[in-house]
Amino acid sequence: MVISLGKDDPRRVIHSFKVGLALILISILQYFRPSFYAFGDNIMWAVLTVVLVLEFSVGATLGKGLNRVLATGLAGAFGVSIRRIASFSGDKGKAVLTSMFVFFIAGTVTFMRFSPRLKASYDYGLIIFILTFCLVSLSDNTENELLEVAQERLLTIIIGSCIAIVVSICICPVWIGQDLHNQIAGNIQKLADFLEGFGDEYFNNLGNTEEAAGDNKPFFHRYESVLSSKGSEETMAVLARWEPCHGGFRFHHPWKQYLKVGNQIRLCAYKIKALSVFLLRSEQTPYELRNRIQEPCTNISMESGMALKESLLILKHMTKSSMPNPHVANAKNAAESLKSVLRTNPWEGADHLEIIPAATVASLLIDIVICVENICEAVDELATLANFVPSELLHRGTVQPISNSDGLVHVISVAE
Amino acid sequence: MVISLGKDDPRRVIHSFKVGLALILISILQYFRPSFYAFGDNIMWAVLTVVLVLEFSVGATLGKGLNRVLATGLAGAFGVSIRRIASFSGDKGKAVLTSMFVFFIAGTVTFMRFSPRLKASYDYGLIIFILTFCLVSLSDNTENELLEVAQERLLTIIIGSCIAIVVSICICPVWIGQDLHNQIAGNIQKLADFLEGFGDEYFNNLGNTEEAAGDNKPFFHRYESVLSSKGSEETMAVLARWEPCHGGFRFHHPWKQYLKVGNQIRLCAYKIKALSVFLLRSEQTPYELRNRIQEPCTNISMESGMALKESLLILKHMTKSSMPNPHVANAKNAAESLKSVLRTNPWEGADHLEIIPAATVASLLIDIVICVENICEAVDELATLANFVPSELLHRGTVQPISNSDGLVHVISVAE
């Protein structure tokens, strides 16, 4: 199990190394600069910060690091002011007043954590705010001691956060934005694989055993992970917003559009889920009846799959195509020709109970064309919002052969 | 927005009070027993523990509290042993050896956090283990000082955890197990509402405008939240395992079975998602054609909805029924009668393009009966695994009228 964990994603092993390394950096810092850690316990805050802030992805690390530093700074300043206000009211009054402030502020900030918007990006900061505020308010130290301790701690936390962020970015960084991009692309691929395979599988099944249909072909099940991908995509999009410019991704990359694409992908996956039951039941409709809508249906599923793969290319190469996706048009034409086949009443006289499964497949396939078109449009919109490079500039250039003096011919032709 | 946050779930307001209260308890403890906090900074660990451990639900609080205490104890003992081993190898050797241990152990435990099984229940413990282990190993203190500090800290953390757990359980406890139970019941309710309403809505639509169909009835959209409920159910089931006996729930309540029920509910929701498009398109099939399968289809959807509501009663009252769910049998009969209607080829001669939407509805409804049966079976299994009380003992008792001396007749009849 341990080996498969590492094999599934080797970046996990690297991350474990990174955590170890960051801690060693902290201990080296302590070893060579004991004067810096005048307050013996302060190294603790650097260790705490590194362990808690250094996350698997750069986005999460940056988000937590910034949250931690800002929240500590703000809460510290706030706590000191509250202490000053409370100190005006005598010794006993001070204790009561401080408790009231702690109760009120900790309660309010805890309540703020329930707001979905704040929770998504600033949950860690809010906890750290409560924590620091309580520590400063409830501390026994005199104000001067406190200010000194607070400054050193803030500095240690900043150092800890910086080490975590530097290690996270400089050593094999894991960009969560890239992961989200890849996951969306992977999900499109899964749907495309299903659709490209569906036509042949459904229509060429001559009534074999149930097990034979689809169960031995893993790509007929891979799309299932798409059905429950909503949560992970949303988390990734939130974390990706913290990440600086990297690869083809800018700081203000339109991460929200990925969620829209993801939603369209899921809507299509729900349809595919409904379609998939018929793979196991293709023999309910005799082959001669299925046969009558075979061509347009196979075309629809094949062209839908290819349309998705065309969109996949846009994501993979991060290029924008100025031409409309030809396979979407083909799929729509295939849907129209399926409709005209149906208008000829191909199953006239057949048993309705036998034709209903095939009719349902036809109906779902027509719906899937709409879903696929929506996915492709959402991807095109993403390409526009994210300023992907027009693909003409990258791929369609052809360099004419040049004969130079020594008679050699260089032919460079780049095409996708 | 603030008000709606509180209105949606008033327990959020109570939770905020609880956090404030727990912090005040800590500060009172500090105020009255300053001798206990000999090491001035140690109150910090109690504050830290309360803020981090006191979660919204009892399950989460207990899980985090136990994780924190156990991990701190274990890591402390482990760290002290490592220091002892390292101290055999001189001053310089000690620093190098300690760094190596920190690197190796922090890396290994970080890697363990990627295991989905450990992550689900023990993620917090693993982080605390790394943290405490590093703090103990990298501390500058002599061994005797360290042991003293470590003991006090462990004690403070235990006190903090206990306060958090007591506050969580004693003041308006939020049992996440109860929440999971309610969420599953709520999801069944949503599907049942849709199914009970579907038949009338689809078949009595005489070709009105698109907006009219379903859009003004919110219960046709409520089921959509079920589609993406997988993640939250899994989290809840993990947290519920920490909760002690409460209400009708034992410590070893079969929480995993709730996930199975949840999966069956989602499979049904995917089908309903496919069905729901036809609400908007009912006029594609002329009323006279829809009309021919109206009775069995309406029966299927109505009886499926009632079957789900029957299962809902099992969950709501936590009772076990010894009789099979009558509505499941009715729904299956309705499906059979739909099939026999279809065998009579009701749409003979009609345009295939017009009948296909209605045929798809028929086909999806037949599938939904299977899904509903699976849901009901999973709920029955849950009732058996969780030892729900047989409903006969509770509801079917009828007390015969008793004439007493003063001629009054008491008739008590209890029936569900």
PDB file of C-alpha atoms in Angstrom, chain B residues 397-405 407-414:
ATOM      1  CA  GLY B 397     -50.781  -1.868  19.581  1.00  0.00           C
ATOM      2  CA  THR B 398     -54.524  -1.408  20.014  1.00  0.00           C
ATOM      3  CA  VAL B 399     -55.946  -1.249  23.494  1.00  0.00           C
ATOM      4  CA  GLN B 400     -59.431  -2.681  23.809  1.00  0.00           C
ATOM      5  CA  PRO B 401     -62.070  -0.362  25.220  1.00  0.00           C
ATOM      6  CA  ILE B 402     -62.551  -0.802  28.922  1.00  0.00           C
ATOM      7  CA  SER B 403     -65.819   0.096  30.611  1.00  0.00           C
ATOM      8  CA  ASN B 404     -65.144   1.031  34.140  1.00  0.00           C
ATOM      9  CA  SER B 405     -67.566   1.498  36.974  1.00  0.00           C
ATOM     10  CA  GLY B 407     -69.463   4.188  32.710  1.00  0.00           C
ATOM     11  CA  LEU B 408     -66.687   6.140  30.903  1.00  0.00           C
ATOM     12  CA  VAL B 409     -65.121   4.399  27.953  1.00  0.00           C
ATOM     13  CA  HIS B 410     -61.416   4.848  27.262  1.00  0.00           C
ATOM     14  CA  VAL B 411     -60.425   3.897  23.796  1.00  0.00           C
ATOM     15  CA  ILE B 412     -56.743   4.029  23.120  1.00  0.00           C
ATOM     16  CA  SER B 413     -55.643   3.057  19.686  1.00  0.00           C
ATOM     17  CA  VAL B 414     -52.161   3.765  18.464  1.00  0.00           C
TER      18      VAL B 414
END
